[in-house]
């Protein structure tokens, strides 16, 4: 099928009166009042959510974003609008938008939600993965208007060809208005030579490399697209009989936990390299137009989604996170068993770092007992639920403070016991070292440390929050495990092996595709630009610009 057949014919559009500041005035994207570019950086690891054909879509989108709060607590945004079964020529329309810093519940009050009109919505939760200023103008979704109409976009991931594309646009006089790589999608779309919005969006996605799971809203359709590598998860859901005249509504989310909160039915994953177009033809037929981006580098889903980032009750990449994490724990028990204790002594108590290590700990203890290594599992900390994740706080100072505020050790669990503290991963070591200190202060006889993933040795350029090699604990100690154990304050330390991670993941999930392990191996599945921008790249597609 020719992708131009998928788009509706062009109509005349009235300029939207309530738009994002990143709004075009004429021709290519031209904007004002935005964050000034002070440094080059990569984008953020975040969550995206989209709603199509649902009354008061902003309310459904709100609950979807609440379900994705763990994927970003720095800020959130939402764009809403009406997509009607038949767009009449000359009909005036507008997209409403609201963004704010902090939690979704703080940003979207009932009063704000009631100002966000329409039966369709795109939402985004964010945290930044690199330094730099926190500017509201760089928050997503972006909403713009250009020659072919309105456009709203939310993006999860990082573009690995960010430097080439940005340098190319700057060389051609395009004004870059934010330090966010997601802005490049807008310029790629607006400068495409294709004749319809659907085709322009497809064209733009073929020119992007790296990690991108996107939700795009136009005047006529909602589009969800996942990069050919499939780095980040993206799932499709159905909202039965919640649309116009009792028709079905649809939603798309980074994880299935967001679908659950909205009482949506899981339909399927968006496949790696797939672009799905949802419109009222889809509502009538129950099918979707599905296009496929060219695959240059194969499929490499981020295995760290299973290790840490995805919510335990979610299903990502086709299987449940809890199931995979328990498999990691079982494999860790085989590779690094619990320490033996003397005759007559109490068995070791295995304590998970709350909350993401809980299921790996269950698997670890189950397998340890099966192998004849006596141990028990218990909860060793009270976790203050009103403090966010330390890993996603934007600076080290805030991370340290949050750990101290977040956890309090349970003395009756730790006192006079051999304690095995188990975490799903260790990056900088900030949380682990402080928690180990808390366990020791609670009277533990000795403390051991187990990690249900391999050492993080290299930066991620696809959206995770460890951008430099120098800040990684494993590299700071030159791979010396006893040195790390001494710094952490534990008697022994053991990591799950890289092979063990992959084998246990495949065994538990029955994965159809391969995984990206670059943060553990330094082998990247696509080319990356780790340092300064390169000169104009020869591989930048010639069709990136429209001659005007």
Coordinates of C-alpha atoms in Angstrom, one line a residue:
X1 CA 0.0 0.0 0.0
X2 CA 1.3 3.4 -0.9
X3 CA 1.4 5.5 2.3
X4 CA 0.0 8.5 0.6
X5 CA -3.2 6.6 0.2
X6 CA -3.5 6.5 4.0
X7 CA -3.9 10.2 4.4
X8 CA -7.0 12.3 4.0
X9 CA -7.1 15.0 1.4
X10 CA -5.8 18.4 2.4
X11 CA -8.2 20.8 4.0
X12 CA -7.9 24.5 4.9
X13 CA -7.1 25.1 8.6
X14 CA -7.7 27.9 10.9
X15 CA -4.7 28.8 13.0
X16 CA -5.0 27.4 16.5
X17 CA -5.4 30.1 19.2
X18 CA -4.1 28.0 22.1
X19 CA -0.8 26.5 21.0
X20 CA 2.6 25.6 22.4
X21 CA 5.1 28.4 22.1
X22 CA 6.8 26.3 19.5
X23 CA 4.3 27.3 16.8
X24 CA 5.0 28.2 13.2
X25 CA 4.2 31.5 11.7
X26 CA 5.0 30.7 8.1
X27 CA 6.9 28.1 6.1
X28 CA 9.3 26.0 8.2
X29 CA 9.1 25.9 12.0
X30 CA 9.7 29.3 13.5
X31 CA 9.2 29.9 17.2
X32 CA 9.6 32.4 19.9
X33 CA 9.9 32.6 23.7
X34 CA 11.7 29.3 24.1
X35 CA 14.6 28.0 26.1
X36 CA 17.9 29.3 24.7
X37 CA 20.3 26.6 23.6
X38 CA 23.2 26.7 26.1
X39 CA 24.8 23.2 25.5
X40 CA 24.3 20.1 23.4
X41 CA 22.7 17.3 25.2
X42 CA 20.6 14.2 24.8
X43 CA 16.9 14.0 25.5
X44 CA 15.2 12.3 28.4
X45 CA 13.9 8.9 29.4
X46 CA 10.2 9.3 29.8
X47 CA 6.7 7.9 29.3
X48 CA 4.2 8.6 26.5
X49 CA 0.5 8.1 26.4
X50 CA -2.1 8.8 23.7
X51 CA -6.0 8.6 23.6
X52 CA -8.1 8.5 20.5
X53 CA -11.9 8.9 20.2
X54 CA -12.8 9.1 23.9
X55 CA -15.1 11.7 25.5
X56 CA -13.1 14.0 27.8
X57 CA -9.8 12.5 26.6
X58 CA -7.8 14.7 29.0
X59 CA -9.2 12.7 31.9
X60 CA -8.3 9.4 30.4
X61 CA -4.9 10.7 29.5
X62 CA -4.4 12.0 33.0
X63 CA -4.8 8.5 34.5
X64 CA -2.5 7.1 31.8
X65 CA 0.2 9.6 32.9
X66 CA -0.3 8.8 36.5
X67 CA 0.3 5.2 35.6
X68 CA 3.5 6.2 33.9
X69 CA 4.7 8.5 36.7
X70 CA 7.6 6.2 37.5
X71 CA 9.1 7.0 34.0
X72 CA 9.5 10.6 34.9
X73 CA 8.8 12.8 37.8
X74 CA 10.4 16.1 36.8
X75 CA 7.4 17.3 34.8
X76 CA 4.6 16.4 32.5
X77 CA 2.5 17.8 29.7
X78 CA -0.7 17.1 27.7
X79 CA -2.1 18.3 24.3
X80 CA -5.8 17.7 23.5
X81 CA -8.0 18.3 20.5
X82 CA -11.1 17.1 18.6
X83 CA -10.7 14.6 15.8
X84 CA -14.0 14.2 14.1
X85 CA -15.3 11.4 11.8
X86 CA -15.5 13.8 8.8
X87 CA -13.3 16.9 8.7
X88 CA -15.2 19.6 6.8
X89 CA -13.3 22.0 4.6
X90 CA -12.5 25.3 6.4
X91 CA -13.5 24.0 9.9
X92 CA -11.6 26.0 12.5
X93 CA -9.9 23.8 15.1
X94 CA -7.4 24.2 17.9
X95 CA -5.2 22.1 20.1
X96 CA -5.2 22.9 23.9
X97 CA -1.9 22.4 25.8
X98 CA -0.7 22.4 29.4
X99 CA 2.7 21.6 30.9
X100 CA 4.1 21.8 34.4
X101 CA 6.9 20.8 36.6
X102 CA 6.5 18.1 39.3
X103 CA 4.1 15.2 39.6
X104 CA 1.2 14.6 37.3
X105 CA -1.2 15.1 40.1
X106 CA 0.2 18.5 40.9
X107 CA 0.3 19.7 37.2
X108 CA -3.2 18.5 36.2
X109 CA -5.8 19.7 38.7
X110 CA -9.5 19.2 37.9
X111 CA -9.7 22.9 36.9
X112 CA -6.8 22.4 34.4
X113 CA -8.2 19.2 33.0
X114 CA -11.6 20.9 32.3
X115 CA -9.8 23.4 30.1
X116 CA -8.2 20.7 28.0
X117 CA -11.0 20.0 25.5
X118 CA -11.4 17.3 22.9
X119 CA -11.8 13.6 22.2
X120 CA -8.1 13.0 21.6
X121 CA -5.0 13.6 23.7
X122 CA -1.3 13.1 23.8
X123 CA 0.6 13.1 27.1
X124 CA 4.2 12.9 28.4
X125 CA 6.1 12.4 31.6
X126 CA 9.7 13.5 31.7
X127 CA 12.9 13.4 33.6
X128 CA 16.2 14.8 32.1
X129 CA 19.1 12.4 31.5
X130 CA 21.8 14.9 31.4
X131 CA 22.8 18.2 33.0
X132 CA 21.5 21.6 31.9
X133 CA 18.7 23.8 32.9
X134 CA 15.2 22.6 33.5
X135 CA 13.1 24.7 31.2
X136 CA 9.4 24.3 30.8
X137 CA 9.7 25.1 27.1
X138 CA 11.6 21.9 26.6
X139 CA 8.9 19.8 28.1
X140 CA 6.7 17.7 25.9
X141 CA 4.4 17.2 24.1
X142 CA 5.3 19.8 21.5
X143 CA 2.3 21.3 19.6
X144 CA 2.9 23.2 16.4
X145 CA 1.1 24.3 13.3
X146 CA 2.6 24.4 9.8
X147 CA 1.5 24.3 6.2
X148 CA -0.5 21.1 6.5
X149 CA -2.2 21.7 9.8
X150 CA -1.8 21.0 13.5
X151 CA 0.7 18.6 14.9
X152 CA 1.4 17.3 18.5
X153 CA 4.3 15.0 19.3
X154 CA 5.5 13.1 22.4
X155 CA 8.7 11.1 22.2
X156 CA 10.4 8.6 24.5
X157 CA 14.1 7.9 23.8
X158 CA 17.2 9.5 22.3
X159 CA 18.2 10.0 18.7
X160 CA 21.7 8.6 18.2
X161 CA 22.1 10.7 15.0
X162 CA 21.1 13.9 16.9
X163 CA 24.4 15.6 16.2
X164 CA 24.3 15.0 12.4
X165 CA 20.7 16.1 12.1
X166 CA 21.0 19.2 14.3
X167 CA 24.2 20.3 12.6
X168 CA 22.6 19.9 9.2
X169 CA 19.6 22.0 10.2
X170 CA 21.8 24.7 11.7
X171 CA 23.9 24.8 8.6
X172 CA 20.8 25.5 6.6
X173 CA 19.7 28.3 8.8
X174 CA 17.0 26.6 10.9
X175 CA 16.5 28.1 14.3
X176 CA 16.7 25.3 17.0
X177 CA 14.6 26.4 19.9
X178 CA 15.3 23.9 22.6
X179 CA 18.1 21.5 23.7
X180 CA 15.7 18.6 23.3
X181 CA 16.3 16.2 20.4
X182 CA 12.6 15.5 20.0
X183 CA 12.4 19.0 18.4
X184 CA 14.2 17.5 15.4
X185 CA 11.1 15.4 14.5
X186 CA 9.2 18.6 14.0
X187 CA 11.7 20.0 11.6
X188 CA 12.0 16.7 9.7
X189 CA 8.3 16.6 9.3
X190 CA 7.8 20.2 8.3
X191 CA 10.7 20.0 5.7
X192 CA 9.6 16.7 4.1
X193 CA 8.9 16.8 0.4
X194 CA 5.9 14.4 0.8
X195 CA 2.4 15.7 0.2
X196 CA 0.5 14.6 3.2
X197 CA 1.0 14.6 7.0
X198 CA 1.0 10.9 7.3
X199 CA 3.7 10.6 4.6
X200 CA 5.7 13.4 6.1
X201 CA 5.7 11.7 9.5
X202 CA 6.8 8.4 8.0
X203 CA 9.5 10.2 6.0
X204 CA 10.8 11.9 9.2
X205 CA 10.9 8.6 11.1
X206 CA 12.9 6.9 8.4
X207 CA 15.6 9.6 8.9
X208 CA 15.9 9.2 12.6
X209 CA 18.2 6.7 14.2
X210 CA 18.4 5.5 17.8
X211 CA 15.6 5.2 20.3
X212 CA 12.2 6.6 19.6
X213 CA 8.7 5.5 20.7
X214 CA 6.5 8.4 19.6
X215 CA 2.8 9.3 19.7
X216 CA 1.7 11.9 17.2
X217 CA -1.6 13.7 16.9
X218 CA -2.8 15.4 13.7
X219 CA -6.1 17.0 12.8
X220 CA -7.3 13.7 11.4
X221 CA -5.3 10.8 13.0
X222 CA -3.3 9.5 15.9
X223 CA 0.0 7.9 14.9
X224 CA 2.2 5.7 17.1
X225 CA 5.6 4.6 16.0
X226 CA 8.4 2.6 17.4
X227 CA 12.0 2.7 16.1
X228 CA 13.3 -0.3 14.1
X229 CA 15.5 -1.4 16.9
X230 CA 12.6 -1.4 19.3
X231 CA 14.6 0.1 22.1
X232 CA 11.7 1.4 24.1
X233 CA 8.3 -0.3 24.7
X234 CA 5.1 0.9 23.2
X235 CA 1.7 -0.9 23.5
X236 CA -1.7 -0.5 22.0
X237 CA -5.0 -0.6 23.9
X238 CA -8.7 -0.5 23.3
X239 CA -11.4 1.3 25.2
X240 CA -14.6 -0.5 24.3
X241 CA -17.6 1.6 23.5
X242 CA -16.2 4.7 25.0
X243 CA -16.0 6.7 21.8
X244 CA -18.4 8.8 19.7
X245 CA -21.8 7.2 19.5
X246 CA -20.8 4.2 21.4
X247 CA -17.8 3.3 19.2
X248 CA -14.5 2.0 20.4
X249 CA -11.8 4.3 21.6
X250 CA -8.1 3.5 21.5
X251 CA -5.0 4.4 23.5
X252 CA -1.3 3.9 23.3
X253 CA 1.2 3.8 26.2
X254 CA 4.8 3.1 27.1
X255 CA 3.7 0.3 29.4
X256 CA 0.6 -1.8 30.1
X257 CA 0.2 -0.5 33.7
X258 CA -1.1 2.7 32.2
X259 CA -3.7 0.7 30.2
X260 CA -4.8 -1.0 33.4
X261 CA -5.4 2.2 35.2
X262 CA -7.6 3.5 32.3
X263 CA -9.5 0.1 32.1
X264 CA -8.3 -0.4 28.6
X265 CA -7.9 -3.8 27.0
X266 CA -4.4 -4.7 25.9
X267 CA -4.4 -5.3 22.1
X268 CA -0.7 -5.9 21.3
X269 CA 2.7 -4.3 21.3
X270 CA 3.6 -1.9 18.6
X271 CA 6.2 -3.9 16.7
X272 CA 9.8 -2.6 16.2
X273 CA 9.9 -0.4 13.2
X274 CA 6.1 -0.2 13.0
X275 CA 4.0 2.9 12.4
X276 CA 0.3 2.5 13.2
X277 CA -2.2 5.1 11.9
X278 CA -5.4 5.3 14.0
X279 CA -8.3 7.2 12.5
X280 CA -12.1 6.9 12.1
X281 CA -11.6 4.3 9.4
X282 CA -9.9 2.2 12.1
X283 CA -12.9 2.8 14.4
X284 CA -15.3 1.6 11.8
X285 CA -13.3 -1.4 10.6
X286 CA -11.5 -2.4 13.8
X287 CA -8.2 -2.5 11.8
X288 CA -5.2 -0.2 11.6
X289 CA -3.0 1.0 8.7
X290 CA 0.4 -0.5 9.6
X291 CA 3.6 0.7 7.9
X292 CA 7.1 -0.5 8.5
X293 CA 10.3 1.6 8.7
X294 CA 13.4 0.2 7.0
X295 CA 15.6 -1.7 9.5
X296 CA 19.3 -0.9 9.2
X297 CA 20.7 -2.5 12.4
X298 CA 18.3 -5.3 13.5
X299 CA 16.2 -5.4 16.7
X300 CA 17.8 -4.6 20.1
X301 CA 15.2 -4.0 22.8
X302 CA 16.6 -2.4 26.0
X303 CA 17.1 -5.1 28.5
X304 CA 17.4 -2.5 31.3
X305 CA 13.6 -2.0 31.0
X306 CA 13.3 -5.5 32.5
X307 CA 16.1 -4.9 35.0
X308 CA 14.9 -1.6 36.5
X309 CA 12.9 0.9 34.7
X310 CA 9.5 -0.7 33.8
X311 CA 6.9 -1.0 36.6
X312 CA 6.8 -4.5 38.0
X313 CA 3.1 -4.9 37.2
X314 CA 3.6 -4.0 33.5
X315 CA 4.1 -6.2 30.5
X316 CA 6.8 -4.9 28.2
X317 CA 8.3 -6.5 25.1
X318 CA 5.5 -9.1 25.2
X319 CA 5.9 -10.5 28.8
X320 CA 5.5 -9.6 32.4
X321 CA 8.3 -7.7 34.2
X322 CA 7.8 -9.6 37.4
X323 CA 8.3 -12.9 35.7
X324 CA 11.5 -11.8 34.1
X325 CA 12.9 -10.2 37.3
X326 CA 12.3 -13.4 39.3
X327 CA 14.2 -15.3 36.7
X328 CA 17.1 -12.9 37.1
X329 CA 17.0 -13.6 40.8
X330 CA 17.1 -17.3 40.3
X331 CA 20.1 -17.1 38.0
X332 CA 21.9 -14.8 40.5
X333 CA 21.4 -17.4 43.3
X334 CA 23.1 -20.0 41.1
X335 CA 26.0 -17.7 40.3
X336 CA 26.5 -16.0 43.7
X337 CA 24.8 -18.1 46.5
X338 CA 24.0 -16.8 49.9
X339 CA 26.8 -17.1 52.4
X340 CA 27.0 -20.2 54.6
X341 CA 26.6 -19.7 58.3
X342 CA 27.8 -21.7 61.2
X343 CA 25.9 -24.6 62.8
X344 CA 23.2 -23.3 65.1
X345 CA 23.2 -19.8 63.6
X346 CA 20.2 -18.2 62.1
X347 CA 20.0 -18.4 58.3
X348 CA 20.9 -15.2 56.4
X349 CA 18.1 -12.8 55.8
X350 CA 17.8 -11.5 52.2
X351 CA 16.5 -8.0 52.0
X352 CA 15.4 -6.3 48.7
X353 CA 16.2 -2.7 48.0
X354 CA 12.6 -1.3 47.7
X355 CA 10.8 -1.5 45.5
X356 CA 12.2 -2.6 42.2
X357 CA 14.3 -5.4 43.6
X358 CA 11.5 -7.2 45.3
X359 CA 10.7 -9.7 42.6
X360 CA 14.4 -10.5 41.9
X361 CA 14.7 -11.2 45.7
X362 CA 11.8 -13.6 45.6
X363 CA 13.4 -15.6 42.8
X364 CA 16.8 -15.5 44.5
X365 CA 15.4 -16.9 47.8
X366 CA 13.3 -19.6 46.0
X367 CA 16.3 -20.8 44.1
X368 CA 18.6 -20.6 47.1
X369 CA 16.3 -22.8 49.1
X370 CA 15.9 -25.2 46.2
X371 CA 19.7 -25.5 46.0
X372 CA 19.9 -26.3 49.8
X373 CA 21.2 -22.8 50.9
X374 CA 19.0 -21.9 53.8
X375 CA 17.8 -18.3 53.9
X376 CA 14.7 -16.2 54.5
X377 CA 13.3 -13.1 52.8
X378 CA 12.2 -10.1 54.8
X379 CA 11.6 -6.4 54.4
X380 CA 14.4 -4.5 55.9
X381 CA 13.3 -0.9 55.3
X382 CA 10.4 1.3 55.7
X383 CA 10.1 3.3 52.5
X384 CA 8.6 6.7 52.6
X385 CA 6.1 6.8 49.7
X386 CA 6.2 10.5 49.4
X387 CA 9.8 10.7 48.1
X388 CA 10.6 9.9 44.5
X389 CA 13.2 7.6 43.0
X390 CA 16.8 8.7 43.6
X391 CA 17.9 7.4 40.2
X392 CA 15.7 9.9 38.4
X393 CA 16.4 13.0 40.4
X394 CA 18.3 15.4 38.2
X395 CA 21.4 16.0 40.3
X396 CA 23.7 14.0 42.6
X397 CA 22.9 16.4 45.6
X398 CA 19.2 15.7 45.3
X399 CA 19.9 11.9 44.9
X400 CA 21.8 11.9 48.2
X401 CA 19.2 13.8 50.0
X402 CA 16.3 11.6 48.7
X403 CA 18.0 8.4 49.8
X404 CA 18.3 9.7 53.4
X405 CA 14.7 10.8 53.4
X406 CA 13.3 7.8 51.6
X407 CA 14.5 4.8 53.7
X408 CA 14.5 3.8 57.4
X409 CA 16.0 0.4 58.5
X410 CA 13.9 -2.0 60.5
X411 CA 16.2 -2.9 63.4
X412 CA 14.3 -6.0 64.5
X413 CA 15.0 -7.5 61.0
X414 CA 18.7 -6.6 60.7
X415 CA 20.0 -6.8 64.3
X416 CA 22.5 -9.7 64.9
X417 CA 21.8 -11.2 61.5
X418 CA 23.8 -12.0 58.4
X419 CA 22.1 -9.7 55.9
X420 CA 22.2 -10.1 52.1
X421 CA 21.1 -6.9 50.5
X422 CA 19.8 -7.4 47.0
X423 CA 19.4 -4.7 44.3
X424 CA 18.3 -5.0 40.7
X425 CA 21.2 -2.8 39.5
X426 CA 23.9 -0.5 40.6
X427 CA 25.0 2.5 38.6
X428 CA 26.7 5.2 40.8
X429 CA 26.4 3.3 44.1
X430 CA 24.8 6.2 45.9
X431 CA 21.7 4.4 47.1
X432 CA 23.5 1.1 47.8
X433 CA 26.2 2.6 50.0
X434 CA 23.8 4.6 52.1
X435 CA 21.4 1.6 52.5
X436 CA 24.3 -0.7 53.5
X437 CA 25.3 1.9 56.1
X438 CA 21.7 2.0 57.4
X439 CA 21.7 -1.9 57.7
X440 CA 25.0 -1.8 59.6
X441 CA 23.8 0.9 61.9
X442 CA 20.7 -1.3 62.6
X443 CA 23.1 -3.9 64.1
X444 CA 23.6 -6.4 61.3
X445 CA 26.3 -9.0 62.1
X446 CA 27.6 -8.8 58.5
X447 CA 26.4 -7.5 55.2
X448 CA 26.7 -9.0 51.8
X449 CA 25.6 -7.4 48.5
X450 CA 24.1 -9.1 45.4
X451 CA 23.1 -7.4 42.2
X452 CA 20.6 -8.9 39.7
X453 CA 22.3 -7.5 36.7
X454 CA 25.8 -7.1 35.3
X455 CA 28.1 -4.1 36.1
X456 CA 27.1 -1.0 34.2
X457 CA 30.3 -0.1 32.4
X458 CA 29.3 2.3 29.6
X459 CA 27.0 5.2 29.0
X460 CA 23.6 4.8 27.4
X461 CA 22.7 7.0 24.4
X462 CA 19.2 5.6 24.1
X463 CA 17.6 7.3 27.1
X464 CA 18.9 6.0 30.5
X465 CA 20.4 8.3 33.1
X466 CA 24.1 7.4 33.1
X467 CA 25.7 9.5 30.5
X468 CA 29.4 9.4 31.3
X469 CA 31.7 6.4 32.0
X470 CA 33.6 8.3 34.8
X471 CA 30.6 8.4 37.2
X472 CA 29.9 4.6 37.0
X473 CA 30.9 2.7 40.1
X474 CA 32.5 -0.2 38.3
X475 CA 34.7 2.1 36.3
X476 CA 35.7 4.2 39.3
X477 CA 37.1 1.0 40.8
X478 CA 38.6 -0.3 37.5
X479 CA 36.4 -3.4 37.7
X480 CA 37.9 -4.5 41.1
X481 CA 35.1 -6.2 42.9
X482 CA 36.9 -6.4 46.3
X483 CA 37.6 -2.7 46.0
X484 CA 33.9 -1.9 45.3
X485 CA 32.9 -4.2 48.2
X486 CA 35.2 -2.3 50.6
X487 CA 33.9 1.1 49.4
X488 CA 30.3 -0.1 49.8
X489 CA 31.0 -1.6 53.3
X490 CA 30.1 -5.2 52.6
X491 CA 31.9 -8.5 53.1
X492 CA 31.2 -9.9 49.7
X493 CA 29.6 -8.7 46.5
X494 CA 28.3 -10.5 43.4
X495 CA 26.9 -9.4 40.1
X496 CA 24.7 -11.4 37.7
X497 CA 26.8 -12.2 34.6
X498 CA 26.0 -10.7 31.2
X499 CA 25.3 -14.2 29.8
X500 CA 23.2 -15.1 32.8
X501 CA 21.1 -12.0 32.4
X502 CA 20.4 -12.7 28.7
X503 CA 19.8 -16.4 29.2
X504 CA 17.4 -15.9 32.1
X505 CA 15.5 -13.1 30.3
X506 CA 15.0 -15.3 27.2
X507 CA 14.0 -18.3 29.3
X508 CA 11.4 -16.3 31.2
X509 CA 10.1 -14.2 28.4
X510 CA 10.4 -16.3 25.3
X511 CA 11.7 -13.2 23.6
X512 CA 11.3 -13.1 19.8
X513 CA 13.9 -10.3 19.4
X514 CA 17.4 -9.5 20.6
X515 CA 18.3 -7.1 23.4
X516 CA 20.5 -4.1 23.7
X517 CA 23.2 -4.6 26.4
X518 CA 25.4 -1.7 25.5
X519 CA 25.5 -0.3 29.1
X520 CA 26.9 -3.6 30.2
X521 CA 29.2 -4.4 27.3
X522 CA 30.1 -1.1 25.5
X523 CA 28.9 -2.6 22.2
X524 CA 26.2 -0.4 20.7
X525 CA 23.7 -1.7 18.2
X526 CA 23.6 1.6 16.3
X527 CA 26.3 4.2 15.7
X528 CA 26.4 6.8 18.5
X529 CA 27.9 10.3 18.8
X530 CA 29.3 10.4 22.3
X531 CA 31.2 13.6 22.2
X532 CA 31.0 16.8 20.2
X533 CA 28.9 17.2 17.0
X534 CA 30.5 15.9 13.9
X535 CA 30.8 17.8 10.6
X536 CA 28.0 17.5 8.1
X537 CA 27.6 13.8 7.7
X538 CA 27.5 12.2 4.3
X539 CA 24.7 9.9 5.4
X540 CA 22.2 12.7 6.1
X541 CA 19.4 12.0 3.6
X542 CA 19.2 14.4 0.7
X543 CA 15.4 14.6 1.0
X544 CA 15.7 16.2 4.5
X545 CA 15.0 19.6 3.1
X546 CA 12.3 20.9 0.8
X547 CA 13.5 23.4 -1.8
X548 CA 11.2 26.4 -1.6

